[in-house]
Amino acid sequence: MPLYRLHPIWGLGFANAPLLYGLAAASVPILIHLLNRRKFQERPWAAMRFLVAAIRKNQRRIRIEQWLLLAIRCLLVMLVVSAMAKPFLESFGSVISGRRTHRVLVLDSSLSMGYTSSGSTRFDQAKTVAEQLVKDSRRGDAVSVVLMGDPPRVVIGDPSPNLAEVQKEVEELTMGHAGTDLDATFEAVERVLAASSIAQKEIVFLTDLQATSWRPRGGDAKEGLARLIAKLEARRPRSVVIDLGRAGTENRAIVDLQVQSPVVTPATTVLVRAVVRNFGPTRAEGVRARLTVDGRVGPEQLVDLPVGEDVPVVFNQQFASPGDHVVEASIEEDALPLDDRRRLVVPVRESVDVLLVDGDFKAEPYQAETDYLAQALAPSEDAPGQPDMMRVEVVPESQLARRDLEAFDVVCLCNIAQFSRKEVDALEDFLKQGGGVIVFGGDQVMAENYNRLLHDDGRGLLPAAVGEATGDATKKESAFAFNPLGFQHPLLADFRNQADSVVAGLTRASTWRYHKLTLPKHTKAQTALAFENGDPALIEAPRHRGKVFQAATSADADWTNWPVHHSYPPIMQRMVLEAAAGRAAERNIRVGQPYDQSFDPSAAGAPATILTPRGQSRAAKLTAAGGVSQLHFEETDAAGAYQVKIGPPLASEVAFAANPDPAESDPAKLDRPALAERLPGWNFIHLTNWRELAQNAESVGRRGELHRPLLYSVLLLLLVESITAWKFGHNDPSS
């Protein structure tokens, strides 16, 4: 931005305008001349009369020569001072004033830019600076605007010379609540520059230089960013980073919020666990943490927050009715209020509906494959202390293909001989909708069918290949005991740190026969329970939006006596709850992450209306996707609860919550050396005051610099002055 403009047509400006006071030095040669005239006294001398006559004869010529030398010397002083003031021409054609410039304004819209100081957020400050830079652009310049976020957004891609419209777009920008994708941001800037035909380019980043935001994602992505920077540098843009942040700021945040139960039912007490972290440099004492459910303020606690430590805050909570409930944990607001609250959508179900498919169905008690499992999941009413939150339905294997799986949360397949392609497709669609599948072995299992249709070389829903059965169920003396693997898996967490008599209910269970399960390399599956020889006994793996559990042995007492031990019911209940948790997990996402939810395939084409936390209504439509209908919604840049209404033929209302990345709450920032170290090969100018952008030498050069021609003129005039002084002195009759 020019400091002074001397004429609206010429648009003459000076980068170092205060130096123009030095023009007064141009009077020095005149003063010297006058002083030299006064210091001589005239005395008559007879011999001088001949010289005086000669001088009088050439007096006019000598006077002109002296005034010419004086003018040259004054002009030299004026040119030197003017060059030091760095004049430039703002406009008057591209030849005189410099070439057109394509300026790309990149505004950091990450959560940390919501930090408030002096009554405005850093993002508001970035918008103000951007508007001023657009306002001060030269006639003929063009501007593009990119929002730096995750994902980034190109607001104005093609270089726009309509600066008034660009200013309007900048005024309407809203800050996101996500982090940043540095790689994608540089890629977006590169695309914008590649589409521009203007040769002279400038990139201006307006950011708080938060360390988290300016972090390459590592690995191949880091190499990809290096290639993008090299490609960008090949276009020879001028890159400027205007730092709007400040080091050593205070901030406290809710960094996590969870319900300590995979499934919640009415009237059951669950633990709601919030985690508060102090990112500031000083300890905070007596911070009030509050729980709010469906807008109603709940219990509060006062907590002390040491520097850099996570402090858990646990609340007991009951939900009176089924449906989606919005839980919010909050602390007292600080300078970054966006991370002082965190939301969680908790789907409360009337019960967990479980379908048990029996591969060896029999009417006699405890002779069918599913009898023990059904009793463990839904004990009779006269069994004290047992939960009553699961509804179990048992069907024979022949009924699987005819059942509507959408009505259930979990499907347990017990000793099924073989599957058809139709049945496998139905199970896959069930998993896409967030359902859970549990597969038990048994003597009827046809390994070839399982491996071909269910496992499919690691591409199917079954995490492990089914091998030959190991052991002999008729020889009870040859038994395999369980290895709980340190009770690390959530299924076994209740046995951790328990008395030996409790743990013995698991470790003393005997298995006489099991299928040898083989996991493929680089699998996401994990072994929850093993046998003492190291073979997996129980495997858990994610599949689509649901979970799959695969057991090596049977669900009944034919191959193992585990069903008659006290450890069997709690582990089976926990496994069903974990398997049913998939439908709740999709209700809570990270800000900027697309929201996807699957519904019955008959709902394809149904309209959906999404109400955002900003009060905006967005329209969407369910689409058919591989046996299900799917809602895909990408505008999740605001933190908070979203309400979704789906129209006919499926009349449904659901909610989901989007929360920011906890890393965005860390105010640690980069300085220039740290940024240069993170992004090697990037040539940039680092400014902490945006007004320095106009005073920077390179910026002046792009506005039609004049100081270099002035300096060349000084050199030329020095040569002219020397030659002229010598020539005039040589011709002086008095010399």
XYZ file of C-alpha atoms in Angstrom:
735
model
C 0.000 0.000 0.000
C 1.615 3.353 -1.024
C 2.167 5.794 1.795
C 1.646 8.904 -0.370
C 0.149 9.537 -3.777
C 1.180 12.825 -5.318
C -1.194 12.828 -8.259
C -4.301 10.742 -8.997
C -3.308 10.265 -12.634
C 0.331 9.425 -12.247
C -0.277 7.648 -8.921
C 3.275 8.470 -7.759
C 4.115 6.922 -4.391
C 7.136 6.538 -2.139
C 7.977 3.473 -0.059
C 10.239 5.544 2.265
C 8.396 8.858 2.079
C 9.935 10.420 5.248
C 13.293 10.510 3.468
C 11.873 13.147 1.134
C 12.721 15.702 3.814
C 16.278 15.156 2.660
C 15.467 17.111 -0.488
C 16.332 20.168 1.562
C 19.954 19.076 1.153
C 19.704 20.260 -2.462
C 20.196 23.777 -1.117
C 23.649 22.898 0.254
C 25.543 23.552 -3.042
C 23.801 26.938 -3.312
C 24.743 27.845 0.253
C 28.332 26.808 -0.373
C 28.364 28.944 -3.503
C 27.049 31.976 -1.647
C 29.433 31.495 1.253
C 32.373 31.169 -1.105
C 31.418 34.492 -2.714
C 31.324 36.272 0.643
C 34.702 35.045 2.005
C 36.777 36.804 -0.714
C 37.809 40.461 -0.323
C 38.648 42.573 -3.412
C 41.916 44.526 -3.378
C 43.205 46.589 -6.312
C 46.331 45.251 -7.994
C 47.825 46.896 -11.009
C 48.731 43.684 -12.781
C 45.135 42.429 -12.503
C 43.716 45.029 -14.846
C 44.669 42.885 -17.870
C 43.050 39.775 -16.249
C 39.902 41.698 -15.319
C 39.551 42.840 -18.853
C 39.722 39.224 -20.056
C 37.207 38.107 -17.460
C 34.786 40.869 -18.354
C 35.049 39.806 -21.924
C 33.905 36.185 -21.003
C 31.812 37.039 -17.926
C 28.456 35.940 -19.373
C 29.782 32.597 -20.537
C 31.487 31.892 -17.199
C 28.326 32.774 -15.258
C 26.258 30.370 -17.345
C 28.845 27.620 -16.809
C 28.833 28.179 -13.049
C 25.040 28.106 -12.836
C 25.010 24.933 -14.926
C 27.486 23.212 -12.584
C 25.461 24.378 -9.585
C 22.260 22.990 -11.117
C 23.956 19.636 -11.839
C 25.211 19.377 -8.246
C 21.797 20.288 -6.789
C 20.133 17.753 -9.077
C 22.597 15.079 -7.919
C 21.549 15.634 -4.299
C 17.862 15.558 -5.248
C 18.244 12.334 -7.242
C 20.118 10.567 -4.415
C 17.463 11.538 -1.845
C 14.619 10.587 -4.197
C 16.188 7.188 -4.908
C 16.491 6.518 -1.167
C 12.751 7.309 -0.803
C 12.016 4.524 -3.374
C 9.415 6.148 -5.609
C 7.046 4.056 -7.694
C 4.183 4.592 -10.104
C 0.860 3.006 -9.132
C -0.794 3.308 -12.519
C -0.436 4.926 -15.948
C -0.120 1.941 -18.196
C 1.720 -1.314 -17.784
C 4.875 -0.003 -19.484
C 5.529 2.783 -16.993
C 4.010 1.424 -13.805
C 4.931 -2.257 -14.007
C 3.087 -5.354 -15.111
C -0.324 -6.571 -13.928
C -0.244 -8.739 -10.829
C -2.377 -11.769 -10.014
C -2.647 -11.790 -6.221
C -3.923 -14.931 -4.464
C -5.218 -14.218 -0.959
C -5.140 -17.336 1.244
C -7.069 -16.887 4.502
C -6.522 -19.389 7.300
C -10.011 -20.468 8.440
C -8.981 -23.085 10.992
C -10.443 -23.177 14.502
C -7.461 -21.409 16.088
C -8.283 -18.295 14.021
C -11.306 -17.865 16.308
C -8.989 -16.647 19.077
C -10.285 -13.274 20.256
C -8.114 -10.281 21.094
C -9.055 -6.594 21.254
C -12.679 -7.496 20.623
C -12.207 -9.287 17.292
C -11.124 -12.720 16.190
C -7.998 -13.373 14.196
C -10.176 -14.424 11.280
C -11.939 -11.041 11.362
C -8.520 -9.397 11.378
C -7.507 -11.505 8.378
C -10.635 -10.404 6.523
C -9.911 -6.759 7.321
C -6.363 -7.041 5.994
C -7.579 -8.895 2.900
C -10.163 -6.212 2.162
C -7.503 -3.508 2.497
C -5.123 -5.363 0.195
C -7.871 -5.656 -2.399
C -8.735 -1.975 -1.998
C -5.101 -0.941 -2.501
C -4.576 -3.093 -5.594
C -3.613 -1.299 -8.802
C -5.932 -0.817 -11.719
C -5.612 -3.917 -13.890
C -4.576 -6.259 -11.081
C -6.627 -9.418 -10.495
C -7.364 -11.258 -7.249
C -8.229 -14.838 -6.285
C -9.343 -15.990 -2.816
C -8.687 -19.367 -1.171
C -9.824 -20.492 2.295
C -7.190 -22.597 4.057
C -9.053 -25.396 5.827
C -9.736 -29.115 5.872
C -10.702 -29.365 3.114
C -9.633 -26.009 1.623
C -12.123 -24.038 -0.450
C -11.437 -21.991 -3.560
C -13.772 -19.002 -3.187
C -12.580 -17.140 -6.299
C -10.523 -19.282 -8.652
C -10.206 -17.376 -11.904
C -8.302 -14.095 -11.353
C -10.940 -11.408 -10.974
C -10.215 -7.779 -11.948
C -13.561 -6.745 -10.405
C -12.092 -5.647 -7.076
C -15.435 -4.445 -5.692
C -16.929 -7.927 -6.107
C -13.831 -9.487 -4.566
C -14.213 -7.240 -1.520
C -17.832 -8.313 -1.202
C -16.855 -11.992 -1.321
C -14.237 -11.431 1.379
C -16.765 -9.661 3.607
C -19.100 -12.670 3.410
C -16.473 -15.282 4.307
C -17.227 -17.394 7.399
C -14.665 -19.190 9.490
C -14.692 -22.979 9.698
C -14.187 -24.974 12.894
C -11.882 -27.615 11.442
C -8.120 -27.822 11.084
C -6.160 -27.437 7.863
C -5.006 -29.739 5.125
C -1.713 -28.090 4.207
C -1.099 -30.353 1.231
C -4.543 -29.726 -0.261
C -4.206 -25.977 0.365
C -0.968 -25.715 -1.607
C -2.495 -27.892 -4.299
C -5.491 -25.530 -4.525
C -3.177 -22.497 -4.789
C -1.178 -24.248 -7.509
C -4.372 -24.937 -9.478
C -5.397 -21.290 -9.213
C -1.999 -20.075 -10.435
C -1.896 -22.650 -13.234
C -5.177 -21.327 -14.623
C -3.910 -17.737 -14.682
C -2.453 -16.119 -17.812
C -1.024 -13.167 -15.832
C 2.747 -13.559 -15.675
C 3.388 -11.666 -12.434
C 1.984 -13.597 -9.438
C 1.789 -12.999 -5.711
C 0.532 -15.256 -2.897
C -0.419 -13.717 0.463
C -1.145 -16.052 3.399
C -3.099 -14.492 6.280
C -2.632 -16.880 9.202
C -1.821 -17.177 12.900
C 0.934 -19.694 12.018
C -0.398 -22.225 14.507
C 2.046 -25.140 14.595
C -0.720 -27.714 14.130
C -2.167 -25.972 11.083
C 1.214 -25.725 9.348
C 2.139 -29.362 9.809
C 2.680 -31.674 6.826
C 0.845 -34.954 7.250
C 4.053 -36.980 7.048
C 5.142 -39.974 4.982
C 4.247 -39.876 1.315
C 2.099 -36.801 1.919
C 5.185 -34.891 3.085
C 7.006 -35.808 -0.110
C 3.928 -34.802 -2.096
C 3.918 -31.405 -0.390
C 7.589 -30.942 -1.263
C 6.757 -31.638 -4.911
C 3.880 -29.156 -4.787
C 6.149 -26.461 -3.352
C 8.749 -27.120 -6.043
C 6.048 -26.864 -8.696
C 4.799 -23.656 -7.132
C 8.275 -22.136 -6.977
C 8.785 -22.911 -10.662
C 6.091 -20.314 -11.391
C 8.235 -17.732 -9.558
C 5.479 -16.163 -7.454
C 6.192 -13.784 -4.636
C 5.003 -15.548 -1.458
C 4.214 -13.544 1.665
C 3.130 -14.903 5.069
C 1.420 -12.289 7.248
C 1.557 -13.541 10.837
C -1.541 -12.613 12.862
C -0.793 -14.881 15.839
C 0.874 -14.329 19.167
C 3.028 -16.730 21.169
C 2.361 -17.701 24.782
C -1.434 -17.368 24.747
C -3.745 -19.046 27.259
C -6.312 -21.663 26.246
C -8.359 -24.410 27.869
C -10.497 -26.881 25.956
C -12.775 -29.920 26.155
C -10.765 -32.389 24.081
C -12.902 -35.525 24.441
C -16.432 -36.577 25.368
C -17.638 -40.164 25.516
C -20.353 -42.323 27.006
C -18.708 -45.274 28.716
C -21.110 -47.805 27.213
C -21.340 -48.983 23.600
C -25.159 -49.049 23.762
C -27.477 -46.988 25.977
C -31.005 -47.959 26.985
C -33.570 -45.979 29.024
C -33.385 -45.884 32.804
C -29.854 -47.303 32.896
C -27.146 -45.194 34.513
C -24.156 -44.595 32.269
C -20.918 -42.731 32.807
C -20.330 -39.653 30.673
C -16.616 -38.850 30.586
C -15.304 -35.470 29.482
C -11.603 -34.638 29.246
C -10.384 -31.088 29.868
C -6.895 -29.936 28.891
C -4.974 -26.798 29.790
C -2.894 -25.672 26.802
C -1.765 -22.424 28.447
C 1.516 -21.660 30.207
C -0.016 -21.298 33.702
C -2.035 -23.544 36.003
C -5.808 -22.950 36.145
C -7.697 -23.626 39.374
C -11.402 -23.938 40.071
C -12.507 -24.272 36.451
C -16.229 -25.067 36.278
C -17.170 -28.065 34.104
C -20.841 -28.506 33.273
C -22.962 -31.205 31.626
C -26.013 -30.270 29.550
C -28.467 -32.813 28.103
C -30.939 -31.742 25.404
C -30.477 -28.099 26.422
C -31.162 -28.732 30.117
C -28.296 -27.845 32.438
C -27.141 -30.802 34.491
C -24.483 -31.411 37.140
C -21.335 -29.290 37.579
C -17.861 -29.920 38.935
C -14.885 -27.700 39.781
C -11.552 -28.970 38.517
C -7.938 -27.812 38.701
C -6.000 -27.913 35.446
C -2.230 -28.372 35.579
C -0.272 -27.177 32.554
C -0.314 -29.618 29.635
C -2.293 -32.388 31.376
C -5.591 -34.110 30.562
C -8.061 -34.000 33.437
C -11.059 -36.390 33.205
C -14.429 -35.269 34.535
C -17.004 -38.050 34.992
C -20.771 -37.551 35.313
C -23.511 -40.112 36.043
C -26.394 -39.778 33.628
C -29.706 -41.473 32.900
C -31.837 -41.069 29.792
C -35.554 -41.365 30.413
C -36.739 -42.014 26.873
C -35.458 -43.650 23.700
C -34.311 -41.527 20.765
C -31.395 -39.257 19.950
C -30.158 -37.137 22.867
C -27.593 -34.337 22.560
C -25.091 -34.270 25.413
C -22.827 -31.240 25.827
C -19.856 -30.784 28.139
C -18.642 -27.213 28.623
C -16.234 -25.101 30.639
C -16.064 -21.358 31.293
C -15.321 -19.488 28.080
C -11.864 -18.090 27.385
C -10.357 -16.248 24.405
C -11.041 -19.257 22.149
C -14.665 -20.144 22.997
C -15.158 -22.582 20.117
C -13.349 -25.417 21.928
C -14.843 -24.723 25.363
C -17.760 -27.063 24.646
C -18.078 -30.454 23.008
C -21.217 -32.305 21.892
C -22.137 -35.949 21.684
C -25.257 -37.478 20.128
C -26.314 -40.520 22.164
C -28.868 -42.813 20.466
C -30.894 -44.337 23.299
C -32.625 -47.579 22.308
C -35.498 -49.342 23.903
C -33.423 -52.517 23.678
C -30.720 -54.227 21.659
C -32.379 -56.567 19.161
C -30.385 -59.704 18.480
C -31.095 -62.386 15.889
C -29.607 -65.796 16.682
C -29.400 -68.046 13.632
C -29.100 -71.692 14.734
C -27.308 -74.129 12.429
C -28.349 -77.136 14.532
C -31.785 -76.171 15.795
C -33.391 -78.592 18.289
C -36.432 -78.320 20.510
C -34.906 -79.979 23.575
C -33.493 -77.557 26.176
C -29.779 -76.813 25.793
C -29.450 -79.141 22.801
C -29.551 -76.426 20.125
C -26.542 -74.336 19.164
C -28.019 -71.098 20.527
C -29.545 -72.140 23.858
C -26.629 -71.126 26.072
C -26.073 -67.915 24.115
C -29.754 -66.922 24.308
C -29.755 -67.506 28.053
C -26.566 -65.452 28.487
C -27.955 -62.500 26.506
C -31.515 -62.473 27.842
C -31.697 -64.289 31.186
C -35.067 -65.103 32.726
C -36.736 -62.518 34.943
C -36.113 -64.497 38.139
C -32.335 -64.386 37.622
C -31.220 -61.609 39.994
C -28.652 -59.053 38.886
C -28.927 -59.836 35.188
C -29.537 -57.034 32.675
C -32.804 -56.873 30.794
C -31.727 -54.727 27.858
C -31.594 -57.286 25.027
C -34.393 -58.850 23.009
C -33.386 -62.130 21.434
C -35.031 -63.981 18.586
C -33.907 -67.457 17.497
C -34.469 -68.810 13.993
C -33.151 -71.904 12.209
C -30.556 -71.599 9.470
C -33.195 -71.963 6.760
C -34.863 -68.713 7.822
C -31.805 -66.479 7.368
C -32.468 -65.583 3.742
C -36.075 -64.619 4.498
C -35.478 -62.364 7.480
C -35.313 -58.558 7.289
C -32.009 -57.916 9.029
C -32.604 -54.162 9.286
C -34.923 -54.789 12.248
C -31.981 -56.102 14.303
C -28.822 -54.604 15.756
C -26.746 -57.801 15.822
C -26.908 -61.113 13.946
C -25.236 -64.155 15.548
C -24.486 -67.043 13.184
C -24.013 -70.244 15.188
C -22.579 -73.328 13.461
C -24.054 -72.504 10.063
C -23.045 -75.115 7.510
C -22.747 -72.885 4.440
C -23.971 -69.609 2.963
C -25.455 -68.594 -0.355
C -24.332 -65.506 -2.243
C -27.689 -63.871 -1.493
C -27.214 -64.402 2.244
C -23.689 -62.998 2.131
C -24.898 -59.901 0.246
C -27.627 -59.375 2.839
C -25.037 -59.556 5.638
C -22.791 -57.077 3.804
C -25.699 -54.625 3.450
C -26.468 -55.105 7.138
C -22.880 -54.166 8.024
C -23.067 -51.109 5.754
C -25.941 -49.882 7.895
C -23.822 -50.192 11.045
C -25.065 -53.582 12.196
C -22.900 -56.196 13.907
C -22.236 -59.812 12.919
C -20.929 -62.555 15.227
C -19.847 -65.881 13.719
C -19.350 -69.039 15.824
C -17.793 -72.289 14.608
C -19.000 -75.831 14.987
C -18.997 -79.306 13.527
C -21.224 -78.369 10.556
C -19.059 -75.551 9.246
C -17.854 -76.108 5.673
C -14.516 -74.296 5.649
C -14.315 -74.084 1.857
C -17.653 -72.238 1.643
C -16.682 -69.847 4.462
C -13.318 -69.038 2.907
C -14.706 -68.553 -0.585
C -17.755 -66.414 0.219
C -17.218 -64.952 3.673
C -13.430 -64.513 3.852
C -12.600 -64.111 0.142
C -8.819 -63.842 0.679
C -9.233 -61.032 3.196
C -11.665 -59.034 1.075
C -14.848 -60.421 2.637
C -16.653 -59.824 5.888
C -14.925 -62.633 7.780
C -11.561 -61.403 9.153
C -9.796 -64.800 9.290
C -9.621 -67.843 7.042
C -11.182 -70.959 8.555
C -8.812 -73.940 8.769
C -9.198 -77.523 9.808
C -10.642 -78.224 13.240
C -8.019 -78.826 15.931
C -8.526 -81.169 18.888
C -11.042 -83.907 19.710
C -14.304 -83.110 21.477
C -14.702 -86.767 22.509
C -11.461 -86.705 24.508
C -12.120 -84.287 27.317
C -8.653 -84.786 28.767
C -6.999 -82.962 25.835
C -8.201 -79.420 26.454
C -7.017 -75.953 25.412
C -7.166 -73.112 27.930
C -7.720 -69.438 27.153
C -5.002 -66.778 27.155
C -6.635 -63.370 27.920
C -3.668 -61.465 26.415
C -3.382 -59.166 29.387
C -7.100 -58.269 29.293
C -6.294 -55.455 26.850
C -9.353 -55.830 24.630
C -12.576 -54.057 25.733
C -14.388 -57.430 25.842
C -12.201 -58.476 28.758
C -11.765 -55.093 30.459
C -14.108 -56.049 33.339
C -11.725 -58.855 34.325
C -8.727 -56.545 34.565
C -7.347 -56.241 38.121
C -9.958 -58.688 39.437
C -9.376 -61.398 42.044
C -7.974 -64.747 40.888
C -11.291 -66.451 41.642
C -13.039 -64.125 39.164
C -10.363 -64.444 36.503
C -10.453 -68.229 36.877
C -13.962 -68.197 35.441
C -12.270 -67.395 32.122
C -8.819 -68.911 32.300
C -10.038 -72.299 33.624
C -12.587 -72.785 30.880
C -11.645 -75.709 28.633
C -11.986 -75.990 24.863
C -11.617 -79.422 23.315
C -12.005 -78.508 19.672
C -11.753 -75.329 17.604
C -11.153 -74.092 14.071
C -7.665 -72.828 13.389
C -8.136 -69.224 12.293
C -5.513 -67.525 10.104
C -5.388 -63.748 9.806
C -4.012 -62.189 6.605
C -1.040 -59.828 6.684
C -1.649 -56.116 7.261
C -5.116 -56.734 8.677
C -7.067 -54.272 10.822
C -8.453 -57.152 12.863
C -7.278 -57.760 16.408
C -7.314 -60.848 18.567
C -9.394 -60.301 21.688
C -8.867 -63.752 23.185
C -6.409 -66.509 22.311
C -5.625 -70.056 23.298
C -2.545 -70.886 25.321
C -0.790 -72.129 22.190
C -1.201 -68.680 20.574
C -4.009 -69.523 18.141
C -6.803 -66.911 18.008
C -9.950 -67.825 19.936
C -11.939 -64.626 19.343
C -11.225 -61.987 16.688
C -12.757 -58.537 16.226
C -12.606 -56.510 12.998
C -14.331 -53.447 11.524
C -16.371 -53.973 8.383
C -18.020 -51.088 6.543
C -19.822 -49.212 9.333
C -20.277 -52.236 11.534
C -18.203 -54.818 13.367
C -17.576 -58.517 12.922
C -16.574 -60.952 15.684
C -15.318 -64.403 14.731
C -15.085 -67.194 17.301
C -12.916 -70.272 16.736
C -15.098 -72.584 18.795
C -18.841 -73.204 19.143
C -21.455 -71.145 21.004
C -22.768 -74.230 22.814
C -21.131 -76.822 25.072
C -20.281 -79.361 22.343
C -16.687 -78.145 21.797
C -16.094 -76.188 25.007
C -17.341 -75.909 28.565
C -17.018 -72.126 28.491
C -20.851 -71.620 28.315
C -21.223 -73.088 31.824
C -18.592 -70.781 33.366
C -19.449 -67.448 34.989
C -17.302 -65.521 32.520
C -19.443 -66.542 29.530
C -22.535 -64.287 30.055
C -20.693 -60.967 30.676
C -18.323 -61.492 27.748
C -21.139 -62.488 25.389
C -23.184 -59.475 26.498
C -20.246 -57.160 26.027
C -19.524 -58.634 22.605
C -23.102 -58.044 21.455
C -23.003 -54.459 22.750
C -19.687 -53.803 20.978
C -21.087 -55.304 17.790
C -24.177 -53.083 18.059
C -22.128 -49.911 18.624
C -21.569 -49.297 14.912
C -24.880 -47.542 14.458
C -24.063 -45.119 17.273
C -20.509 -44.427 16.081
C -21.676 -42.823 12.849
C -23.568 -40.168 14.830
C -20.382 -38.415 15.974
C -17.830 -37.167 13.481
C -15.000 -34.674 13.253
C -15.645 -31.215 11.836
C -15.038 -31.228 8.089
C -15.550 -34.988 7.814
C -18.449 -35.989 5.512
C -21.453 -37.490 7.275
C -22.592 -40.800 5.806
C -25.486 -42.897 7.019
C -27.073 -45.914 5.390
C -30.775 -46.713 5.306
C -33.099 -49.297 3.820
C -32.659 -49.537 0.034
C -36.328 -48.609 -0.494
C -35.520 -45.075 0.723
C -33.350 -44.278 -2.322
C -34.401 -40.939 -3.779
C -36.053 -39.723 -0.570
C -35.430 -36.025 0.214
C -33.501 -35.011 3.307
C -33.244 -31.666 5.104
C -30.256 -30.931 7.340
C -30.365 -28.114 9.894
C -26.796 -26.971 10.674
C -25.529 -25.496 13.976
C -25.446 -22.089 12.242
C -29.213 -22.313 11.704
C -28.901 -22.914 7.962
C -31.124 -25.423 6.198
C -29.507 -27.636 3.594
C -31.248 -30.009 1.193
C -29.929 -33.437 0.217
C -31.200 -36.675 -1.253
C -30.666 -40.331 -0.422
C -28.959 -42.300 -3.198
C -28.806 -46.002 -3.955
C -25.422 -47.481 -3.058
C -24.772 -51.220 -3.197
C -27.905 -52.658 -1.614
C -28.604 -49.696 0.710
C -29.684 -46.079 0.360
C -27.143 -43.618 1.604
C -27.168 -40.042 2.863
C -23.938 -38.210 2.089
C -23.509 -34.692 3.503
C -20.266 -32.705 3.253
C -21.080 -29.256 4.700
C -19.931 -30.083 8.226
C -17.545 -27.153 8.740
C -19.332 -25.943 11.901
C -19.044 -27.589 15.306
C -22.288 -28.587 16.998
C -25.375 -30.746 16.596
C -27.022 -31.295 13.199
C -30.669 -32.329 12.810
C -31.608 -34.543 9.843
C -35.181 -35.027 8.614
C -35.815 -37.618 5.912
C -39.031 -37.447 3.950
C -41.249 -40.113 2.427
C -41.195 -42.979 1.819
C -38.917 -43.136 4.886
C -40.127 -40.750 7.584
C -37.208 -40.533 9.968
C -35.412 -37.979 12.133
C -31.857 -38.451 13.321
C -29.151 -36.238 14.768
C -25.387 -36.197 14.587
C -22.659 -34.051 16.108
C -19.450 -32.638 14.641
C -16.582 -31.719 16.955
C -13.257 -29.990 16.236
C -9.883 -31.690 16.248
C -8.397 -31.304 19.772
C -5.026 -30.505 18.200
C -6.517 -27.220 16.949
C -6.801 -26.056 20.565
C -3.028 -25.955 21.036
C -1.956 -22.297 20.607
C 1.727 -23.130 20.011
C 2.885 -21.244 16.920
C 5.784 -21.143 14.496
C 8.271 -18.395 13.848
C 9.983 -17.810 10.523
C 12.901 -20.268 11.012
C 10.537 -23.014 12.187
C 8.248 -22.488 9.189
C 11.202 -22.562 6.804
C 12.356 -25.815 8.417
C 8.930 -27.415 8.011
C 8.567 -26.341 4.386
C 12.054 -26.549 2.871
C 12.414 -25.094 -0.590
C 9.656 -22.517 -0.141
C 10.837 -18.939 -0.627
C 8.598 -16.637 1.360
C 8.605 -13.279 3.120
C 7.493 -13.334 6.762
C 5.744 -10.215 8.051
C 4.260 -9.571 11.488
C 2.748 -6.249 10.393
C 0.698 -6.337 7.219
C 1.493 -2.696 6.508
C 5.073 -3.744 5.847
C 3.830 -5.484 2.721
C 3.562 -2.202 0.831
C 6.937 -0.979 2.103
C 8.770 -4.136 1.157
C 11.307 -3.611 -1.637
C 9.922 -6.428 -3.761
C 6.402 -5.041 -3.458
C 7.601 -1.676 -4.666
C 9.378 -3.314 -7.562
C 6.109 -4.852 -8.699
C 4.487 -1.408 -8.784
C 6.878 0.114 -11.338
C 9.969 0.980 -9.286
C 11.867 4.203 -10.074
C 14.767 4.156 -7.614
C 17.045 2.085 -9.822
C 16.694 4.440 -12.848
C 17.337 7.354 -10.483
C 20.543 5.765 -9.202
C 21.693 5.128 -12.759
C 20.995 8.820 -13.454
C 23.119 9.766 -10.431
C 26.069 7.806 -11.818
C 25.625 9.434 -15.196
C 25.385 12.930 -13.702
C 28.525 12.362 -11.606
C 30.381 11.586 -14.798
C 28.861 14.606 -16.543
C 29.677 16.851 -13.571
C 33.309 15.738 -13.500
C 33.814 16.236 -17.219
C 31.959 19.556 -17.210
C 33.876 20.888 -14.201
C 37.179 19.909 -15.817
C 36.221 21.430 -19.142
C 34.871 24.660 -17.634
C 37.913 24.980 -15.397
C 40.251 24.409 -18.324
C 38.526 27.184 -20.308
C 38.484 29.604 -17.383
C 40.825 32.508 -18.153
C 41.550 32.910 -14.468
C 42.900 29.399 -14.114
